Amino acid sequence: MSLLIVVFALLGLFVGSFLNVCIDRLPRHQSIIHPGSHCDNCNNNLNFWDLFPIISYLWLRGKCRYCQTHIPRRIPIVEGITGLLFAMLSWKFGLSLELGISLFYASLLIIIFVIDLENQLVLDKITYPSMILALIFSFFWPGMEELISFPTEIIDRLLSSLAGGAIGLLAMALPYVIYRRGMGFGDVKLGTLVGLMTGFPLVFVAILMSWIMGGIVAALLLALKVKSLKDPIPSATFLAISTMVTLLWGSAIWQWYLW
Ligand SMILES: [Zn+2]
């Protein structure tokens, strides 16, 4: 069991390295496969030893081997967090189909989180295909059967996902219609995706948690005068975190809440 966790932690480090490529290139509409990894400053191709997660960054002291340009600190952070999440998910799900799906969801959420944080963008080319995948995955995802039960498991799971999507859509569309300012339509689409992923009733956990987190952080930033009321709120950033927490502990949180 513990070997499994170590293996998935390592896998996560390397996947994290690829997620960095996606985060860099997707908002710029570049291919994530071609060309291979290179330094953005000097264009030198990076080899395996330049790209070894975290270790390379530490070994090269955060600078490009060829031109000494600083490598963004985000690179090792994303690698480390991906490794950590992969380890936690493999511990939670064991070797199973759910593990595969949750690893995909975690990777997706990390990309959405960082792209929104850095570019204030939620990309359609990420959300739309992911919605379709989430619907397909819902057949293999533990829906609400442990919480609420419909007669057939397959319909149960699909309905759970669809209902979650509808609730996510409404929950994010309402503040968008009321406030407009500070929220984009991308956040509404992301709310829908999150609902399709987490399903009913866990979508409530994801959405409520993101609102609470967003509220606390916004209040802190206003109090510290770092931000003003006019600044946009990175809703997708909070929603990505709360969805990850929901994937890991959603059922426990829901049952605790009901109790
Ligand atoms: Zn360089």
PDB file of C-alpha atoms and ligand atoms in Angstrom:
ATOM      1  CA  MET A   1       0.000   0.000   0.000  1.00  0.00           C
ATOM      2  CA  SER A   2       2.679   2.476   0.959  1.00  0.00           C
ATOM      3  CA  LEU A   3       4.719   1.539  -2.128  1.00  0.00           C
ATOM      4  CA  LEU A   4       1.680   2.438  -4.228  1.00  0.00           C
ATOM      5  CA  ILE A   5       1.590   5.889  -2.628  1.00  0.00           C
ATOM      6  CA  VAL A   6       5.307   6.463  -3.306  1.00  0.00           C
ATOM      7  CA  VAL A   7       4.909   5.372  -6.927  1.00  0.00           C
ATOM      8  CA  PHE A   8       1.964   7.733  -7.446  1.00  0.00           C
ATOM      9  CA  ALA A   9       3.770  10.599  -5.682  1.00  0.00           C
ATOM     10  CA  LEU A  10       6.650  10.182  -8.162  1.00  0.00           C
ATOM     11  CA  LEU A  11       4.243   9.904 -11.084  1.00  0.00           C
ATOM     12  CA  GLY A  12       2.587  13.109  -9.830  1.00  0.00           C
ATOM     13  CA  LEU A  13       5.913  14.975  -9.862  1.00  0.00           C
ATOM     14  CA  PHE A  14       6.408  14.166 -13.540  1.00  0.00           C
ATOM     15  CA  VAL A  15       2.771  14.867 -14.430  1.00  0.00           C
ATOM     16  CA  GLY A  16       3.195  18.198 -12.614  1.00  0.00           C
ATOM     17  CA  SER A  17       6.091  18.980 -14.926  1.00  0.00           C
ATOM     18  CA  PHE A  18       3.757  18.424 -17.900  1.00  0.00           C
ATOM     19  CA  LEU A  19       1.005  20.504 -16.251  1.00  0.00           C
ATOM     20  CA  ASN A  20       3.475  23.421 -16.153  1.00  0.00           C
ATOM     21  CA  VAL A  21       3.829  23.114 -19.925  1.00  0.00           C
ATOM     22  CA  CYS A  22       0.016  23.183 -20.301  1.00  0.00           C
ATOM     23  CA  ILE A  23      -0.233  26.197 -17.966  1.00  0.00           C
ATOM     24  CA  ASP A  24       2.426  28.079 -19.966  1.00  0.00           C
ATOM     25  CA  ARG A  25       1.156  27.256 -23.429  1.00  0.00           C
ATOM     26  CA  LEU A  26      -2.647  26.839 -23.358  1.00  0.00           C
ATOM     27  CA  PRO A  27      -3.411  30.549 -22.686  1.00  0.00           C
ATOM     28  CA  ARG A  28      -1.027  31.460 -25.530  1.00  0.00           C
ATOM     29  CA  HIS A  29      -2.744  29.027 -27.904  1.00  0.00           C
ATOM     30  CA  GLN A  30       0.446  27.016 -28.407  1.00  0.00           C
ATOM     31  CA  SER A  31       0.713  23.268 -28.845  1.00  0.00           C
ATOM     32  CA  ILE A  32       1.369  21.407 -25.594  1.00  0.00           C
ATOM     33  CA  ILE A  33       3.273  18.652 -27.405  1.00  0.00           C
ATOM     34  CA  HIS A  34       5.428  20.433 -29.940  1.00  0.00           C
ATOM     35  CA  PRO A  35       8.107  21.772 -29.601  1.00  0.00           C
ATOM     36  CA  GLY A  36       9.717  19.980 -26.657  1.00  0.00           C
ATOM     37  CA  SER A  37      10.533  21.795 -23.427  1.00  0.00           C
ATOM     38  CA  HIS A  38      12.890  24.697 -23.915  1.00  0.00           C
ATOM     39  CA  CYS A  39      13.980  27.808 -22.075  1.00  0.00           C
ATOM     40  CA  ASP A  40      11.671  30.682 -23.027  1.00  0.00           C
ATOM     41  CA  ASN A  41      14.580  33.097 -22.846  1.00  0.00           C
ATOM     42  CA  CYS A  42      17.471  31.415 -24.697  1.00  0.00           C
ATOM     43  CA  ASN A  43      15.457  28.740 -26.562  1.00  0.00           C
ATOM     44  CA  ASN A  44      17.911  25.992 -25.615  1.00  0.00           C
ATOM     45  CA  ASN A  45      16.222  22.605 -25.488  1.00  0.00           C
ATOM     46  CA  LEU A  46      16.015  21.201 -22.000  1.00  0.00           C
ATOM     47  CA  ASN A  47      17.096  17.602 -21.433  1.00  0.00           C
ATOM     48  CA  PHE A  48      15.858  15.059 -18.913  1.00  0.00           C
ATOM     49  CA  TRP A  49      18.238  16.319 -16.204  1.00  0.00           C
ATOM     50  CA  ASP A  50      17.091  19.924 -16.667  1.00  0.00           C
ATOM     51  CA  LEU A  51      13.491  18.806 -16.257  1.00  0.00           C
ATOM     52  CA  PHE A  52      13.673  16.372 -13.363  1.00  0.00           C
ATOM     53  CA  PRO A  53      10.885  17.648 -11.076  1.00  0.00           C
ATOM     54  CA  ILE A  54      11.958  19.814  -8.119  1.00  0.00           C
ATOM     55  CA  ILE A  55      15.480  18.272  -8.024  1.00  0.00           C
ATOM     56  CA  SER A  56      16.557  20.129 -11.197  1.00  0.00           C
ATOM     57  CA  TYR A  57      15.180  23.389  -9.850  1.00  0.00           C
ATOM     58  CA  LEU A  58      17.118  22.997  -6.598  1.00  0.00           C
ATOM     59  CA  TRP A  59      20.272  21.718  -8.338  1.00  0.00           C
ATOM     60  CA  LEU A  60      20.275  24.632 -10.820  1.00  0.00           C
ATOM     61  CA  ARG A  61      19.336  27.031  -7.996  1.00  0.00           C
ATOM     62  CA  GLY A  62      16.263  28.187  -9.882  1.00  0.00           C
ATOM     63  CA  LYS A  63      18.164  29.351 -12.974  1.00  0.00           C
ATOM     64  CA  CYS A  64      18.385  28.172 -16.580  1.00  0.00           C
ATOM     65  CA  ARG A  65      21.577  26.098 -17.063  1.00  0.00           C
ATOM     66  CA  TYR A  66      22.378  27.924 -20.292  1.00  0.00           C
ATOM     67  CA  CYS A  67      21.410  31.572 -19.834  1.00  0.00           C
ATOM     68  CA  GLN A  68      20.974  31.895 -16.046  1.00  0.00           C
ATOM     69  CA  THR A  69      17.448  33.335 -16.397  1.00  0.00           C
ATOM     70  CA  HIS A  70      15.345  32.745 -13.303  1.00  0.00           C
ATOM     71  CA  ILE A  71      12.920  29.836 -13.548  1.00  0.00           C
ATOM     72  CA  PRO A  72       9.531  30.844 -12.090  1.00  0.00           C
ATOM     73  CA  ARG A  73       9.006  29.474  -8.572  1.00  0.00           C
ATOM     74  CA  ARG A  74       5.643  28.205  -9.790  1.00  0.00           C
ATOM     75  CA  ILE A  75       7.407  25.377 -11.693  1.00  0.00           C
ATOM     76  CA  PRO A  76       8.600  23.382  -8.631  1.00  0.00           C
ATOM     77  CA  ILE A  77       5.482  24.380  -6.632  1.00  0.00           C
ATOM     78  CA  VAL A  78       3.126  22.882  -9.232  1.00  0.00           C
ATOM     79  CA  GLU A  79       5.321  19.763  -9.450  1.00  0.00           C
ATOM     80  CA  GLY A  80       5.303  19.349  -5.678  1.00  0.00           C
ATOM     81  CA  ILE A  81       1.565  19.925  -5.271  1.00  0.00           C
ATOM     82  CA  THR A  82       0.764  17.483  -8.086  1.00  0.00           C
ATOM     83  CA  GLY A  83       2.976  14.870  -6.421  1.00  0.00           C
ATOM     84  CA  LEU A  84       1.294  15.457  -3.075  1.00  0.00           C
ATOM     85  CA  LEU A  85      -2.248  15.271  -4.500  1.00  0.00           C
ATOM     86  CA  PHE A  86      -1.455  12.117  -6.494  1.00  0.00           C
ATOM     87  CA  ALA A  87      -0.137  10.528  -3.294  1.00  0.00           C
ATOM     88  CA  MET A  88      -3.263  11.513  -1.324  1.00  0.00           C
ATOM     89  CA  LEU A  89      -5.630  10.290  -4.048  1.00  0.00           C
ATOM     90  CA  SER A  90      -3.838   6.939  -4.407  1.00  0.00           C
ATOM     91  CA  TRP A  91      -4.106   6.571  -0.634  1.00  0.00           C
ATOM     92  CA  LYS A  92      -7.840   7.369  -0.746  1.00  0.00           C
ATOM     93  CA  PHE A  93      -8.911   5.312  -3.768  1.00  0.00           C
ATOM     94  CA  GLY A  94      -6.272   2.569  -4.035  1.00  0.00           C
ATOM     95  CA  LEU A  95      -5.628   1.032  -7.445  1.00  0.00           C
ATOM     96  CA  SER A  96      -9.037   1.583  -9.078  1.00  0.00           C
ATOM     97  CA  LEU A  97     -10.928   3.288 -11.866  1.00  0.00           C
ATOM     98  CA  GLU A  98     -11.897   6.045  -9.440  1.00  0.00           C
ATOM     99  CA  LEU A  99      -8.207   6.715  -8.847  1.00  0.00           C
ATOM    100  CA  GLY A 100      -7.626   7.220 -12.599  1.00  0.00           C
ATOM    101  CA  ILE A 101     -10.559   9.627 -12.834  1.00  0.00           C
ATOM    102  CA  SER A 102      -9.579  11.545  -9.707  1.00  0.00           C
ATOM    103  CA  LEU A 103      -5.976  11.913 -10.939  1.00  0.00           C
ATOM    104  CA  PHE A 104      -7.312  13.402 -14.165  1.00  0.00           C
ATOM    105  CA  TYR A 105      -9.602  15.754 -12.225  1.00  0.00           C
ATOM    106  CA  ALA A 106      -6.754  16.834  -9.934  1.00  0.00           C
ATOM    107  CA  SER A 107      -4.529  17.633 -12.926  1.00  0.00           C
ATOM    108  CA  LEU A 108      -7.355  19.556 -14.576  1.00  0.00           C
ATOM    109  CA  LEU A 109      -8.042  21.577 -11.411  1.00  0.00           C
ATOM    110  CA  ILE A 110      -4.362  22.469 -10.981  1.00  0.00           C
ATOM    111  CA  ILE A 111      -4.240  23.796 -14.566  1.00  0.00           C
ATOM    112  CA  ILE A 112      -7.473  25.787 -14.084  1.00  0.00           C
ATOM    113  CA  PHE A 113      -6.251  27.122 -10.715  1.00  0.00           C
ATOM    114  CA  VAL A 114      -2.904  28.442 -11.956  1.00  0.00           C
ATOM    115  CA  ILE A 115      -4.180  29.795 -15.283  1.00  0.00           C
ATOM    116  CA  ASP A 116      -6.909  31.773 -13.488  1.00  0.00           C
ATOM    117  CA  LEU A 117      -4.423  33.026 -10.882  1.00  0.00           C
ATOM    118  CA  GLU A 118      -1.868  34.137 -13.489  1.00  0.00           C
ATOM    119  CA  ASN A 119      -4.105  35.241 -16.364  1.00  0.00           C
ATOM    120  CA  GLN A 120      -7.591  35.755 -14.849  1.00  0.00           C
ATOM    121  CA  LEU A 121      -8.811  33.375 -17.520  1.00  0.00           C
ATOM    122  CA  VAL A 122     -10.971  30.263 -17.656  1.00  0.00           C
ATOM    123  CA  LEU A 123     -10.356  28.714 -21.052  1.00  0.00           C
ATOM    124  CA  ASP A 124     -13.247  27.276 -23.085  1.00  0.00           C
ATOM    125  CA  LYS A 125     -10.922  24.758 -24.685  1.00  0.00           C
ATOM    126  CA  ILE A 126     -10.391  23.333 -21.208  1.00  0.00           C
ATOM    127  CA  THR A 127     -13.935  23.540 -19.789  1.00  0.00           C
ATOM    128  CA  TYR A 128     -15.966  22.282 -22.764  1.00  0.00           C
ATOM    129  CA  PRO A 129     -14.091  19.012 -23.451  1.00  0.00           C
ATOM    130  CA  SER A 130     -13.832  18.435 -19.691  1.00  0.00           C
ATOM    131  CA  MET A 131     -17.638  18.704 -19.344  1.00  0.00           C
ATOM    132  CA  ILE A 132     -18.093  15.887 -21.859  1.00  0.00           C
ATOM    133  CA  LEU A 133     -15.436  13.773 -20.117  1.00  0.00           C
ATOM    134  CA  ALA A 134     -17.014  14.420 -16.711  1.00  0.00           C
ATOM    135  CA  LEU A 135     -20.365  13.132 -18.018  1.00  0.00           C
ATOM    136  CA  ILE A 136     -18.723   9.964 -19.365  1.00  0.00           C
ATOM    137  CA  PHE A 137     -16.699   9.504 -16.184  1.00  0.00           C
ATOM    138  CA  SER A 138     -19.836   9.904 -14.057  1.00  0.00           C
ATOM    139  CA  PHE A 139     -20.759   6.280 -14.910  1.00  0.00           C
ATOM    140  CA  PHE A 140     -17.635   5.113 -13.101  1.00  0.00           C
ATOM    141  CA  TRP A 141     -17.641   7.668 -10.330  1.00  0.00           C
ATOM    142  CA  PRO A 142     -19.164   6.930  -6.945  1.00  0.00           C
ATOM    143  CA  GLY A 143     -22.206   9.168  -7.222  1.00  0.00           C
ATOM    144  CA  MET A 144     -24.610   9.624  -4.391  1.00  0.00           C
ATOM    145  CA  GLU A 145     -25.445   5.958  -3.817  1.00  0.00           C
ATOM    146  CA  GLU A 146     -23.758   6.054  -0.451  1.00  0.00           C
ATOM    147  CA  LEU A 147     -25.758   9.185   0.391  1.00  0.00           C
ATOM    148  CA  ILE A 148     -29.055   8.991  -1.483  1.00  0.00           C
ATOM    149  CA  SER A 149     -30.125   5.970  -3.525  1.00  0.00           C
ATOM    150  CA  PHE A 150     -31.999   5.604  -6.788  1.00  0.00           C
ATOM    151  CA  PRO A 151     -33.148   2.200  -8.073  1.00  0.00           C
ATOM    152  CA  THR A 152     -30.494   1.731 -10.759  1.00  0.00           C
ATOM    153  CA  GLU A 153     -26.892   2.578 -10.228  1.00  0.00           C
ATOM    154  CA  ILE A 154     -26.127   3.775 -13.765  1.00  0.00           C
ATOM    155  CA  ILE A 155     -29.045   6.238 -13.892  1.00  0.00           C
ATOM    156  CA  ASP A 156     -28.262   7.159 -10.329  1.00  0.00           C
ATOM    157  CA  ARG A 157     -24.735   8.180 -11.287  1.00  0.00           C
ATOM    158  CA  LEU A 158     -25.649  10.014 -14.494  1.00  0.00           C
ATOM    159  CA  LEU A 159     -28.505  11.874 -12.772  1.00  0.00           C
ATOM    160  CA  SER A 160     -26.193  12.810  -9.947  1.00  0.00           C
ATOM    161  CA  SER A 161     -23.733  14.333 -12.413  1.00  0.00           C
ATOM    162  CA  LEU A 162     -26.430  16.133 -14.455  1.00  0.00           C
ATOM    163  CA  ALA A 163     -28.146  17.521 -11.368  1.00  0.00           C
ATOM    164  CA  GLY A 164     -24.763  18.640 -10.047  1.00  0.00           C
ATOM    165  CA  GLY A 165     -24.043  20.408 -13.329  1.00  0.00           C
ATOM    166  CA  ALA A 166     -27.379  22.217 -13.275  1.00  0.00           C
ATOM    167  CA  ILE A 167     -26.863  23.336  -9.671  1.00  0.00           C
ATOM    168  CA  GLY A 168     -23.297  24.455 -10.400  1.00  0.00           C
ATOM    169  CA  LEU A 169     -24.532  26.436 -13.406  1.00  0.00           C
ATOM    170  CA  LEU A 170     -27.278  28.181 -11.426  1.00  0.00           C
ATOM    171  CA  ALA A 171     -25.089  28.806  -8.394  1.00  0.00           C
ATOM    172  CA  MET A 172     -22.456  30.602 -10.452  1.00  0.00           C
ATOM    173  CA  ALA A 173     -24.869  32.251 -12.926  1.00  0.00           C
ATOM    174  CA  LEU A 174     -26.807  33.999 -10.156  1.00  0.00           C
ATOM    175  CA  PRO A 175     -23.918  36.097  -8.766  1.00  0.00           C
ATOM    176  CA  TYR A 176     -22.785  36.674 -12.354  1.00  0.00           C
ATOM    177  CA  VAL A 177     -26.170  38.137 -13.304  1.00  0.00           C
ATOM    178  CA  ILE A 178     -26.482  40.136 -10.083  1.00  0.00           C
ATOM    179  CA  TYR A 179     -22.956  41.531  -9.764  1.00  0.00           C
ATOM    180  CA  ARG A 180     -21.478  41.255 -13.245  1.00  0.00           C
ATOM    181  CA  ARG A 181     -18.387  43.108 -12.098  1.00  0.00           C
ATOM    182  CA  GLY A 182     -15.483  40.917 -11.056  1.00  0.00           C
ATOM    183  CA  MET A 183     -16.868  37.701 -12.485  1.00  0.00           C
ATOM    184  CA  GLY A 184     -16.594  36.284 -15.950  1.00  0.00           C
ATOM    185  CA  PHE A 185     -18.840  33.918 -17.851  1.00  0.00           C
ATOM    186  CA  GLY A 186     -15.919  31.486 -17.647  1.00  0.00           C
ATOM    187  CA  ASP A 187     -16.699  31.139 -13.939  1.00  0.00           C
ATOM    188  CA  VAL A 188     -20.265  30.089 -14.786  1.00  0.00           C
ATOM    189  CA  LYS A 189     -18.979  27.421 -17.168  1.00  0.00           C
ATOM    190  CA  LEU A 190     -16.524  26.248 -14.534  1.00  0.00           C
ATOM    191  CA  GLY A 191     -19.369  26.027 -11.992  1.00  0.00           C
ATOM    192  CA  THR A 192     -21.177  23.729 -14.423  1.00  0.00           C
ATOM    193  CA  LEU A 193     -18.081  21.579 -14.910  1.00  0.00           C
ATOM    194  CA  VAL A 194     -17.499  21.338 -11.161  1.00  0.00           C
ATOM    195  CA  GLY A 195     -21.112  20.199 -10.701  1.00  0.00           C
ATOM    196  CA  LEU A 196     -20.753  17.533 -13.396  1.00  0.00           C
ATOM    197  CA  MET A 197     -17.567  16.313 -11.714  1.00  0.00           C
ATOM    198  CA  THR A 198     -18.676  16.273  -8.096  1.00  0.00           C
ATOM    199  CA  GLY A 199     -22.363  15.485  -8.756  1.00  0.00           C
ATOM    200  CA  PHE A 200     -25.368  15.986  -6.512  1.00  0.00           C
ATOM    201  CA  PRO A 201     -25.278  16.591  -3.559  1.00  0.00           C
ATOM    202  CA  LEU A 202     -21.519  17.166  -3.217  1.00  0.00           C
ATOM    203  CA  VAL A 203     -21.694  20.100  -5.642  1.00  0.00           C
ATOM    204  CA  PHE A 204     -23.127  22.073  -2.692  1.00  0.00           C
ATOM    205  CA  VAL A 205     -19.983  21.361  -0.669  1.00  0.00           C
ATOM    206  CA  ALA A 206     -17.739  22.547  -3.520  1.00  0.00           C
ATOM    207  CA  ILE A 207     -19.712  25.735  -4.274  1.00  0.00           C
ATOM    208  CA  LEU A 208     -20.359  26.772  -0.668  1.00  0.00           C
ATOM    209  CA  MET A 209     -16.759  26.167   0.319  1.00  0.00           C
ATOM    210  CA  SER A 210     -15.505  28.298  -2.584  1.00  0.00           C
ATOM    211  CA  TRP A 211     -17.834  31.150  -1.568  1.00  0.00           C
ATOM    212  CA  ILE A 212     -16.694  30.977   2.051  1.00  0.00           C
ATOM    213  CA  MET A 213     -13.021  30.906   1.051  1.00  0.00           C
ATOM    214  CA  GLY A 214     -13.511  33.720  -1.457  1.00  0.00           C
ATOM    215  CA  GLY A 215     -15.355  35.796   1.141  1.00  0.00           C
ATOM    216  CA  ILE A 216     -12.667  35.353   3.789  1.00  0.00           C
ATOM    217  CA  VAL A 217      -9.791  36.099   1.401  1.00  0.00           C
ATOM    218  CA  ALA A 218     -11.593  39.121  -0.097  1.00  0.00           C
ATOM    219  CA  ALA A 219     -12.329  40.498   3.401  1.00  0.00           C
ATOM    220  CA  LEU A 220      -8.675  40.042   4.402  1.00  0.00           C
ATOM    221  CA  LEU A 221      -7.365  41.721   1.250  1.00  0.00           C
ATOM    222  CA  LEU A 222      -9.817  44.618   1.690  1.00  0.00           C
ATOM    223  CA  ALA A 223      -8.846  44.998   5.352  1.00  0.00           C
ATOM    224  CA  LEU A 224      -5.152  44.995   4.453  1.00  0.00           C
ATOM    225  CA  LYS A 225      -5.987  47.441   1.631  1.00  0.00           C
ATOM    226  CA  VAL A 226      -4.196  45.177  -0.874  1.00  0.00           C
ATOM    227  CA  LYS A 227      -7.265  45.187  -3.073  1.00  0.00           C
ATOM    228  CA  SER A 228     -10.242  47.450  -3.636  1.00  0.00           C
ATOM    229  CA  LEU A 229     -13.864  46.478  -4.204  1.00  0.00           C
ATOM    230  CA  LYS A 230     -13.413  47.120  -7.921  1.00  0.00           C
ATOM    231  CA  ASP A 231     -10.808  44.394  -8.389  1.00  0.00           C
ATOM    232  CA  PRO A 232     -11.981  41.146  -9.938  1.00  0.00           C
ATOM    233  CA  ILE A 233     -12.312  38.111  -7.684  1.00  0.00           C
ATOM    234  CA  PRO A 234     -10.491  35.037  -8.991  1.00  0.00           C
ATOM    235  CA  SER A 235     -13.606  32.862  -8.516  1.00  0.00           C
ATOM    236  CA  ALA A 236     -12.154  29.987 -10.528  1.00  0.00           C
ATOM    237  CA  THR A 237      -9.133  29.847  -8.249  1.00  0.00           C
ATOM    238  CA  PHE A 238     -11.293  29.277  -5.171  1.00  0.00           C
ATOM    239  CA  LEU A 239     -13.611  26.922  -6.990  1.00  0.00           C
ATOM    240  CA  ALA A 240     -10.636  24.807  -8.090  1.00  0.00           C
ATOM    241  CA  ILE A 241      -9.393  24.493  -4.491  1.00  0.00           C
ATOM    242  CA  SER A 242     -12.834  23.719  -3.043  1.00  0.00           C
ATOM    243  CA  THR A 243     -13.484  21.106  -5.753  1.00  0.00           C
ATOM    244  CA  MET A 244     -10.195  19.379  -4.970  1.00  0.00           C
ATOM    245  CA  VAL A 245     -11.110  19.306  -1.271  1.00  0.00           C
ATOM    246  CA  THR A 246     -14.552  17.948  -2.219  1.00  0.00           C
ATOM    247  CA  LEU A 247     -13.017  15.158  -4.323  1.00  0.00           C
ATOM    248  CA  LEU A 248     -10.898  14.149  -1.334  1.00  0.00           C
ATOM    249  CA  TRP A 249     -13.239  14.664   1.623  1.00  0.00           C
ATOM    250  CA  GLY A 250     -16.628  15.700   0.150  1.00  0.00           C
ATOM    251  CA  SER A 251     -18.633  12.721   1.440  1.00  0.00           C
ATOM    252  CA  ALA A 252     -17.174  13.100   4.927  1.00  0.00           C
ATOM    253  CA  ILE A 253     -17.963  16.836   4.948  1.00  0.00           C
ATOM    254  CA  TRP A 254     -21.516  16.215   3.681  1.00  0.00           C
ATOM    255  CA  GLN A 255     -22.220  13.533   6.279  1.00  0.00           C
ATOM    256  CA  TRP A 256     -20.744  15.678   9.032  1.00  0.00           C
ATOM    257  CA  TYR A 257     -22.965  18.560   7.901  1.00  0.00           C
ATOM    258  CA  LEU A 258     -26.115  16.400   7.827  1.00  0.00           C
ATOM    259  CA  TRP A 259     -25.390  15.004  11.238  1.00  0.00           C
TER     260      TRP A 259
HETATM  261 ZN    ZN B   1      17.794  29.856 -20.855  1.00  0.00          ZN
END
